[in-house]
Short mmCIF file of C-alpha atoms in Angstrom, two decimals:
data_model
loop_
_atom_site.label_atom_id
_atom_site.label_comp_id
_atom_site.label_asym_id
_atom_site.label_seq_id
_atom_site.Cartn_x
_atom_site.Cartn_y
_atom_site.Cartn_z
CA UNK C 277 25.75 -27.92 -13.65
CA UNK C 278 26.49 -25.89 -10.51
CA UNK C 279 24.56 -22.65 -10.34
CA UNK C 280 27.71 -20.62 -9.67
CA UNK C 281 29.06 -21.50 -13.13
CA UNK C 282 28.96 -18.73 -15.69
CA UNK C 283 26.57 -19.40 -18.57
CA UNK C 284 27.83 -17.93 -21.83
CA UNK C 285 26.32 -17.67 -25.33
CA UNK C 286 25.33 -19.71 -27.24
CA UNK C 287 24.24 -21.84 -24.29
CA UNK C 288 20.51 -22.33 -23.74
CA UNK C 289 18.27 -20.44 -21.31
CA UNK C 290 15.05 -22.24 -20.41
CA UNK C 291 11.98 -20.16 -19.55
CA UNK C 292 8.89 -21.43 -17.75
CA UNK C 293 5.99 -19.41 -19.13
CA UNK C 294 5.56 -18.09 -22.64
CA UNK C 295 3.84 -14.74 -22.08
CA UNK C 296 5.10 -11.22 -22.64
CA UNK C 297 7.63 -11.24 -19.81
CA UNK C 298 9.17 -14.43 -21.13
CA UNK C 299 9.19 -12.91 -24.60
CA UNK C 300 11.07 -9.82 -23.47
CA UNK C 301 13.52 -11.95 -21.47
CA UNK C 302 14.08 -14.03 -24.60
CA UNK C 303 14.59 -10.98 -26.82
CA UNK C 304 17.22 -9.64 -24.41
CA UNK C 305 18.93 -13.04 -24.28
CA UNK C 306 18.83 -13.54 -28.04
CA UNK C 307 20.49 -10.14 -28.56
CA UNK C 308 23.32 -11.43 -26.38
CA UNK C 309 23.63 -14.64 -28.40
CA UNK C 310 21.84 -17.17 -26.17
CA UNK C 311 19.46 -19.84 -27.38
CA UNK C 312 15.98 -20.09 -25.85
CA UNK C 313 13.77 -23.00 -24.77
CA UNK C 314 10.29 -22.29 -23.44
CA UNK C 315 7.74 -24.42 -21.60
CA UNK C 316 4.17 -23.26 -22.17
CA UNK C 317 0.91 -25.09 -23.01
CA UNK C 318 -0.25 -22.50 -25.56
CA UNK C 319 0.58 -23.01 -29.26
CA UNK C 320 2.58 -20.14 -30.77
CA UNK C 321 2.68 -18.27 -27.45
CA UNK C 322 4.57 -14.94 -27.40
CA UNK C 323 7.87 -16.45 -26.25
CA UNK C 324 7.67 -19.47 -28.55
CA UNK C 325 7.58 -17.13 -31.54
CA UNK C 326 11.25 -16.28 -30.96
CA UNK C 327 12.53 -19.44 -29.23
CA UNK C 328 14.50 -22.32 -30.71
CA UNK C 329 12.59 -24.87 -28.64
CA UNK C 330 8.95 -24.89 -27.50
CA UNK C 331 7.89 -27.64 -25.12
CA UNK C 332 4.12 -27.47 -25.34
CA UNK C 333 2.89 -28.90 -22.06
CA UNK C 334 1.34 -27.97 -18.72
CA UNK C 335 3.58 -26.18 -16.23
CA UNK C 336 3.29 -29.04 -13.73
CA UNK C 337 4.01 -31.78 -16.29
CA UNK C 338 7.13 -33.28 -14.71
CA UNK C 339 8.18 -35.03 -17.92
CA UNK C 340 8.13 -31.66 -19.66
CA UNK C 341 9.98 -30.04 -16.75
CA UNK C 342 12.68 -32.72 -16.97
CA UNK C 343 12.98 -32.18 -20.73
CA UNK C 344 13.31 -28.40 -20.26
CA UNK C 345 15.95 -28.98 -17.58
CA UNK C 346 17.88 -31.39 -19.80
CA UNK C 347 18.06 -29.09 -22.84
CA UNK C 348 18.75 -25.91 -20.85
CA UNK C 349 21.96 -24.74 -19.21
CA UNK C 350 20.04 -22.45 -16.84
CA UNK C 351 16.30 -22.05 -16.18
CA UNK C 352 14.22 -19.03 -15.18
CA UNK C 353 10.51 -18.20 -14.98
CA UNK C 354 8.26 -15.34 -16.03
CA UNK C 355 5.56 -15.71 -13.36
CA UNK C 356 5.44 -16.71 -9.71
CA UNK C 357 2.86 -19.50 -9.84
CA UNK C 358 5.39 -22.07 -10.94
CA UNK C 359 4.75 -25.56 -9.59
CA UNK C 360 6.95 -25.84 -6.50
CA UNK C 361 7.78 -29.49 -7.09
CA UNK C 362 8.99 -28.55 -10.56
CA UNK C 363 11.03 -25.63 -9.21
CA UNK C 364 12.64 -27.82 -6.55
CA UNK C 365 13.54 -30.43 -9.19
CA UNK C 366 15.28 -27.81 -11.36
CA UNK C 367 17.02 -26.32 -8.33
CA UNK C 368 18.34 -29.73 -7.27
CA UNK C 369 19.66 -30.16 -10.81
CA UNK C 370 21.69 -26.99 -10.25
CA UNK C 371 19.95 -25.02 -12.99
CA UNK C 372 17.61 -22.66 -11.11
CA UNK C 373 19.80 -19.94 -9.59
CA UNK C 374 16.68 -18.06 -8.42
CA UNK C 375 15.77 -21.08 -6.29
CA UNK C 376 12.36 -22.26 -5.16
CA UNK C 377 12.16 -20.21 -1.94
CA UNK C 378 11.26 -16.90 -3.60
CA UNK C 379 8.44 -18.71 -5.41
CA UNK C 380 7.20 -20.34 -2.22
CA UNK C 381 7.02 -16.95 -0.51
CA UNK C 382 5.43 -14.95 -3.31
CA UNK C 383 2.88 -17.64 -4.12
CA UNK C 384 1.35 -17.25 -0.68
CA UNK C 385 0.27 -13.87 0.68
CA UNK C 386 0.38 -15.12 4.27
CA UNK C 387 4.01 -16.21 3.95
CA UNK C 388 4.83 -13.06 2.03
CA UNK C 389 3.39 -10.69 4.63
CA UNK C 390 4.83 -12.69 7.53
CA UNK C 391 8.31 -12.60 6.02
CA UNK C 392 8.03 -8.82 5.60
CA UNK C 393 6.87 -8.47 9.20
CA UNK C 394 9.69 -10.69 10.47
CA UNK C 395 12.15 -8.53 8.57
CA UNK C 396 10.87 -5.49 10.47
CA UNK C 397 9.45 -3.88 7.34
CA UNK C 398 6.34 -1.67 7.27
CA UNK C 399 3.25 -3.63 6.20
CA UNK C 400 -0.48 -3.04 6.79
CA UNK C 401 -2.04 -4.85 9.75
CA UNK C 402 -3.21 -8.30 8.57
CA UNK C 403 -4.90 -11.47 9.83
CA UNK C 404 -5.62 -14.88 8.30
CA UNK C 405 -9.08 -16.45 8.10
CA UNK C 406 -10.30 -19.76 6.70
CA UNK C 407 -14.06 -19.32 6.63
CA UNK C 408 -16.88 -16.81 6.82
CA UNK C 409 -17.40 -17.14 10.55
CA UNK C 410 -13.75 -16.33 11.27
CA UNK C 411 -14.04 -13.38 8.91
CA UNK C 412 -17.07 -12.09 10.82
CA UNK C 413 -15.32 -12.43 14.18
CA UNK C 414 -12.18 -10.72 12.94
CA UNK C 415 -14.06 -7.74 11.53
CA UNK C 416 -15.56 -7.07 14.94
CA UNK C 417 -12.12 -5.74 15.94
CA UNK C 418 -10.55 -4.63 12.64
CA UNK C 419 -11.43 -1.13 11.46
CA UNK C 420 -13.05 -0.44 8.13
CA UNK C 421 -12.11 -0.08 5.33
CA UNK C 422 -10.27 -3.35 4.86
CA UNK C 423 -9.56 -5.75 2.03
CA UNK C 424 -9.87 -9.53 1.89
CA UNK C 425 -7.66 -11.43 -0.56
CA UNK C 426 -7.05 -15.04 -1.47
CA UNK C 427 -3.72 -16.19 -0.08
CA UNK C 428 -2.80 -17.82 -3.37
CA UNK C 429 -3.51 -16.83 -6.95
CA UNK C 430 -4.97 -13.52 -7.99
CA UNK C 431 -3.45 -10.73 -10.05
CA UNK C 432 -4.50 -7.38 -11.56
CA UNK C 433 -7.08 -6.95 -8.80
CA UNK C 434 -8.53 -10.45 -9.14
CA UNK C 435 -9.01 -12.55 -6.00
CA UNK C 436 -9.79 -9.68 -3.65
CA UNK C 437 -12.69 -7.68 -2.26
CA UNK C 438 -12.73 -4.32 -0.52
CA UNK C 439 -14.84 -3.89 2.63
CA UNK C 440 -15.96 -0.28 2.95
CA UNK C 441 -18.33 -0.86 5.88
CA UNK C 442 -20.36 -3.50 7.72
CA UNK C 443 -22.68 -3.64 4.71
CA UNK C 444 -19.90 -5.44 2.83
CA UNK C 445 -19.39 -8.07 5.54
CA UNK C 446 -21.81 -10.69 4.12
CA UNK C 447 -20.00 -10.58 0.75
CA UNK C 448 -16.67 -10.93 2.55
CA UNK C 449 -17.94 -13.92 4.55
CA UNK C 450 -19.11 -15.55 1.33
CA UNK C 451 -15.69 -14.82 -0.21
CA UNK C 452 -13.94 -16.48 2.75
CA UNK C 453 -16.22 -19.53 2.64
CA UNK C 454 -15.50 -19.91 -1.08
CA UNK C 455 -11.72 -19.42 -1.04
CA UNK C 456 -10.96 -20.77 2.48
CA UNK C 457 -7.38 -19.53 2.97
CA UNK C 458 -7.66 -15.73 2.95
CA UNK C 459 -5.84 -12.71 4.30
CA UNK C 460 -7.64 -9.64 5.60
CA UNK C 461 -5.58 -6.46 5.57
CA UNK C 462 -6.13 -2.98 6.87
CA UNK C 463 -6.87 -0.68 3.94
CA UNK C 464 -4.10 1.86 3.56
CA UNK C 465 -5.10 5.28 2.29
CA UNK C 466 -2.13 6.35 0.24
CA UNK C 467 -0.92 9.28 -1.80
CA UNK C 468 0.63 7.17 -4.53
CA UNK C 469 2.00 3.73 -5.38
CA UNK C 470 5.59 3.17 -6.38
CA UNK C 471 7.60 0.23 -7.70
CA UNK C 472 11.16 -0.62 -6.77
CA UNK C 473 12.63 -2.89 -9.44
CA UNK C 474 16.10 -4.26 -8.84
CA UNK C 475 18.42 -7.05 -9.93
CA UNK C 476 20.64 -9.11 -7.65
CA UNK C 477 23.33 -11.69 -8.25
CA UNK C 478 23.88 -14.76 -6.11
CA UNK C 479 26.97 -13.16 -4.57
CA UNK C 480 24.87 -10.24 -3.29
CA UNK C 481 25.73 -7.65 -5.94
CA UNK C 482 22.59 -5.53 -6.34
CA UNK C 483 21.55 -2.81 -8.79
CA UNK C 484 18.36 -0.78 -8.33
CA UNK C 485 16.50 0.84 -11.22
CA UNK C 486 15.03 4.34 -10.86
CA UNK C 487 11.81 4.17 -8.82
CA UNK C 488 8.60 4.34 -10.83
CA UNK C 489 5.26 5.90 -9.88
CA UNK C 490 2.25 3.78 -10.84
CA UNK C 491 -1.28 4.69 -11.88
CA UNK C 492 -4.00 2.03 -12.15
CA UNK C 493 -7.33 1.74 -13.91
CA UNK C 494 -9.76 -0.99 -12.83
CA UNK C 495 -6.99 -2.57 -10.69
CA UNK C 496 -4.71 -2.95 -13.74
CA UNK C 497 -1.49 -1.00 -14.12
CA UNK C 498 -2.13 1.70 -16.69
CA UNK C 499 0.88 3.99 -16.50
CA UNK C 500 4.32 4.16 -14.89
CA UNK C 501 6.17 7.47 -14.64
CA UNK C 502 9.92 7.66 -14.00
CA UNK C 503 11.38 9.20 -11.98
CA UNK C 504 8.65 9.00 -9.35
CA UNK C 505 7.64 12.24 -7.68
CA UNK C 506 8.77 11.30 -4.17
CA UNK C 507 10.82 12.86 -1.40
CA UNK C 508 14.40 11.92 -0.66
CA UNK C 509 13.16 10.34 2.58
CA UNK C 510 10.68 8.10 0.74
CA UNK C 511 13.32 7.10 -1.80
CA UNK C 512 15.72 6.12 0.99
CA UNK C 513 13.06 4.15 2.88
CA UNK C 514 11.92 2.34 -0.27
CA UNK C 515 15.47 1.49 -1.25
CA UNK C 516 16.36 0.26 2.25
CA UNK C 517 13.25 -1.96 2.29
CA UNK C 518 14.16 -3.43 -1.08
CA UNK C 519 17.69 -4.21 0.04
CA UNK C 520 16.43 -5.82 3.26
CA UNK C 521 13.97 -8.05 1.39
CA UNK C 522 16.55 -8.97 -1.22
CA UNK C 523 18.88 -10.22 1.50
CA UNK C 524 16.10 -11.96 3.45
CA UNK C 525 14.89 -13.90 0.40
CA UNK C 526 18.35 -14.28 -1.18
CA UNK C 527 17.01 -12.90 -4.45
CA UNK C 528 18.71 -13.78 -7.73
CA UNK C 529 17.62 -12.02 -10.91
CA UNK C 530 15.23 -9.12 -11.39
CA UNK C 531 12.65 -8.62 -8.65
CA UNK C 532 9.93 -6.01 -8.05
CA UNK C 533 8.28 -4.62 -4.92
CA UNK C 534 5.15 -2.48 -5.00
CA UNK C 535 4.82 0.01 -2.15
CA UNK C 536 2.24 2.52 -0.98
CA UNK C 537 3.42 6.02 -0.09
CA UNK C 538 1.63 8.14 2.50
CA UNK C 539 3.44 11.32 3.38
CA UNK C 540 7.01 10.26 4.10
CA UNK C 541 5.97 6.72 5.06
CA UNK C 542 6.07 3.63 2.86
CA UNK C 543 4.07 0.39 3.21
CA UNK C 544 5.01 -2.70 1.28
CA UNK C 545 2.12 -4.09 -0.73
CA UNK C 546 3.25 -7.00 -2.90
CA UNK C 547 6.34 -8.58 -4.44
CA UNK C 548 7.08 -10.23 -7.77
CA UNK C 549 10.11 -12.54 -8.09
CA UNK C 550 10.71 -11.68 -11.76
CA UNK C 551 10.70 -8.68 -14.13
CA UNK C 552 7.62 -6.52 -13.72
CA UNK C 553 5.19 -4.54 -15.85
CA UNK C 554 6.25 -1.33 -14.08
CA UNK C 555 9.84 -1.92 -15.21
CA UNK C 556 9.15 -2.02 -18.94
CA UNK C 557 10.26 1.60 -19.27
CA UNK C 558 13.85 0.43 -18.69
CA UNK C 559 14.10 -0.94 -22.25
CA UNK C 560 14.34 2.56 -23.74
CA UNK C 561 14.81 4.88 -20.76
CA UNK C 562 17.82 3.22 -19.13
CA UNK C 563 21.25 2.14 -20.32
CA UNK C 564 20.21 -1.47 -19.60
CA UNK C 565 16.77 -3.05 -19.33
CA UNK C 566 15.36 -5.06 -16.44
CA UNK C 567 15.32 -8.05 -18.79
CA UNK C 568 18.94 -7.91 -19.90
CA UNK C 569 20.05 -7.30 -16.32
CA UNK C 570 18.00 -10.38 -15.33
CA UNK C 571 19.81 -12.48 -17.92
CA UNK C 572 23.18 -11.26 -16.64
CA UNK C 573 22.24 -12.21 -13.07
CA UNK C 574 20.94 -15.72 -13.75
CA UNK C 575 23.91 -16.45 -16.00
CA UNK C 576 26.41 -15.41 -13.31
CA UNK C 577 27.68 -12.37 -15.21
CA UNK C 578 28.50 -8.95 -13.70
CA UNK C 579 25.61 -6.50 -13.49
CA UNK C 580 25.77 -3.13 -15.21
CA UNK C 581 25.61 0.08 -13.24
CA UNK C 582 22.22 1.63 -14.02
CA UNK C 583 21.58 5.13 -15.27
CA UNK C 584 18.36 6.81 -16.40
CA UNK C 585 18.93 8.24 -19.87
CA UNK C 586 15.75 10.33 -19.94
CA UNK C 587 12.53 10.72 -17.95
CA UNK C 588 9.91 8.23 -19.14
CA UNK C 589 6.26 7.27 -19.10
CA UNK C 590 5.15 3.74 -19.95
CA UNK C 591 1.50 3.08 -20.86
CA UNK C 592 -0.03 -0.38 -21.18
CA UNK C 593 -1.91 -1.25 -24.36
CA UNK C 594 -4.93 -3.33 -23.34
CA UNK C 595 -7.20 -5.24 -25.67
CA UNK C 596 -9.64 -2.34 -25.96
CA UNK C 597 -6.74 0.03 -26.79
CA UNK C 598 -5.12 -2.06 -29.51
CA UNK C 599 -6.99 -0.69 -32.54
CA UNK C 600 -6.27 2.87 -31.44
CA UNK C 601 -2.59 2.10 -30.90
CA UNK C 602 -2.30 0.57 -34.37
CA UNK C 603 -4.10 3.57 -35.80
CA UNK C 604 -1.69 6.02 -34.19
CA UNK C 605 1.30 4.16 -35.61
CA UNK C 606 0.33 5.52 -39.05
CA UNK C 607 0.77 9.17 -38.08
CA UNK C 608 2.22 9.55 -34.57
CA UNK C 609 6.03 9.48 -34.59
CA UNK C 610 6.69 9.51 -30.86
CA UNK C 611 6.91 6.62 -28.43
CA UNK C 612 8.27 3.08 -28.65
CA UNK C 613 5.55 0.49 -29.25
CA UNK C 614 5.95 -3.10 -28.09
CA UNK C 615 3.29 -5.62 -29.10
CA UNK C 616 3.43 -9.06 -27.54
CA UNK C 617 2.25 -11.30 -30.35
CA UNK C 618 -0.87 -12.50 -28.58
CA UNK C 619 -3.38 -14.08 -30.92
CA UNK C 620 -6.58 -12.58 -29.56
CA UNK C 621 -7.25 -9.11 -28.19
CA UNK C 622 -9.54 -9.26 -25.15
CA UNK C 623 -10.78 -6.47 -22.94
CA UNK C 624 -8.32 -5.75 -20.09
CA UNK C 625 -5.79 -8.17 -21.59
CA UNK C 626 -2.28 -6.74 -21.87
CA UNK C 627 -1.49 -6.75 -25.58
CA UNK C 628 1.55 -4.50 -25.46
CA UNK C 629 2.93 -1.26 -24.11
CA UNK C 630 4.27 2.04 -25.37
CA UNK C 631 7.12 3.96 -23.78
CA UNK C 632 7.74 7.67 -24.15
CA UNK C 633 11.02 9.35 -23.27
CA UNK C 634 11.83 13.06 -23.29
CA UNK C 635 14.28 15.55 -21.84
CA UNK C 636 11.81 16.73 -19.19
CA UNK C 637 8.38 16.06 -17.70
CA UNK C 638 6.66 18.86 -19.62
CA UNK C 639 7.74 17.37 -22.94
CA UNK C 640 6.55 13.96 -21.75
CA UNK C 641 3.13 15.31 -20.86
CA UNK C 642 2.81 16.82 -24.35
CA UNK C 643 3.68 13.46 -25.89
CA UNK C 644 1.13 11.63 -23.75
CA UNK C 645 -1.59 14.12 -24.63
CA UNK C 646 -0.75 13.71 -28.32
CA UNK C 647 -0.86 9.93 -28.03
CA UNK C 648 -4.20 9.88 -26.23
CA UNK C 649 -5.63 12.24 -28.84
CA UNK C 650 -4.25 10.06 -31.65
CA UNK C 651 -5.87 6.86 -30.34
CA UNK C 652 -9.23 8.44 -29.51
#
């Protein structure tokens, strides 16, 4: 089926990956009347709990990929580490409107940073190394602090190491010897981190959600506040960068870009070719969520014009927070709780999120303080 065909309910949307992002995509699609097929190796994974079809197999199992392609009218994915051979197969079948290129770029930090640089976008200085010796030689010229990251894999702060001074060089050399293909970036001191989440159709139509301001704990996103407290100049620069990248990559669907803000300057950090944790607030705070907008885009339907209904703060519920969040549900009547249906609560594992909306920031702060007191 050609990817420019419109996919209408009750046709089937296939999803590679059965985690929380797939689940929220599926919920949005089910509300619109679509059927869902999911490919994931985990029994009773979050997405499978609400899907008509669960193909329980590894993500690179080509027989399973072919089955998903056969039973689906269009296919999407909830994470970027999709097997490229599988993605190319689905694209050639005319059922992957997002294409394989966005995956190829975002799976590899070298390609990602180089594409940003080629597009003339602001990125930290970076170099590639393949072993400890090359790392040592490079750091003779690169100023500290810096950060070394694996070029593939890694999320929520995993797969990277900060170099504060020469004392950290031996650990960095060991890191490079272990992981081989690494990127070393200049460490950017920043005032805040923001996320630009947007959705784009194949024909170029693009809709940008209100920019969120992110706070992290232990390298994991803890809280997103919308609207971000940024200048008009920063907003314009961030939006222009997002539009430039969207065109360069030919994005289809919902896409997220994390950026550092320093003064009135922005530096692009990382990209995600799918809905993002920092966009969860859109479910309650906007007239349309990042997930429903994603479904519209991949199905060839017109996007909705986005409006922020109320200021919002989204807080992740990690494994260590789950008991407190369940406790507060008994008495605390503010906030929208989303739990992902994961079987086991583990420390630092994202088990859900809660979104607060209010008429102004002061009211939001009071809600957050009440929530934190309730779960303590």
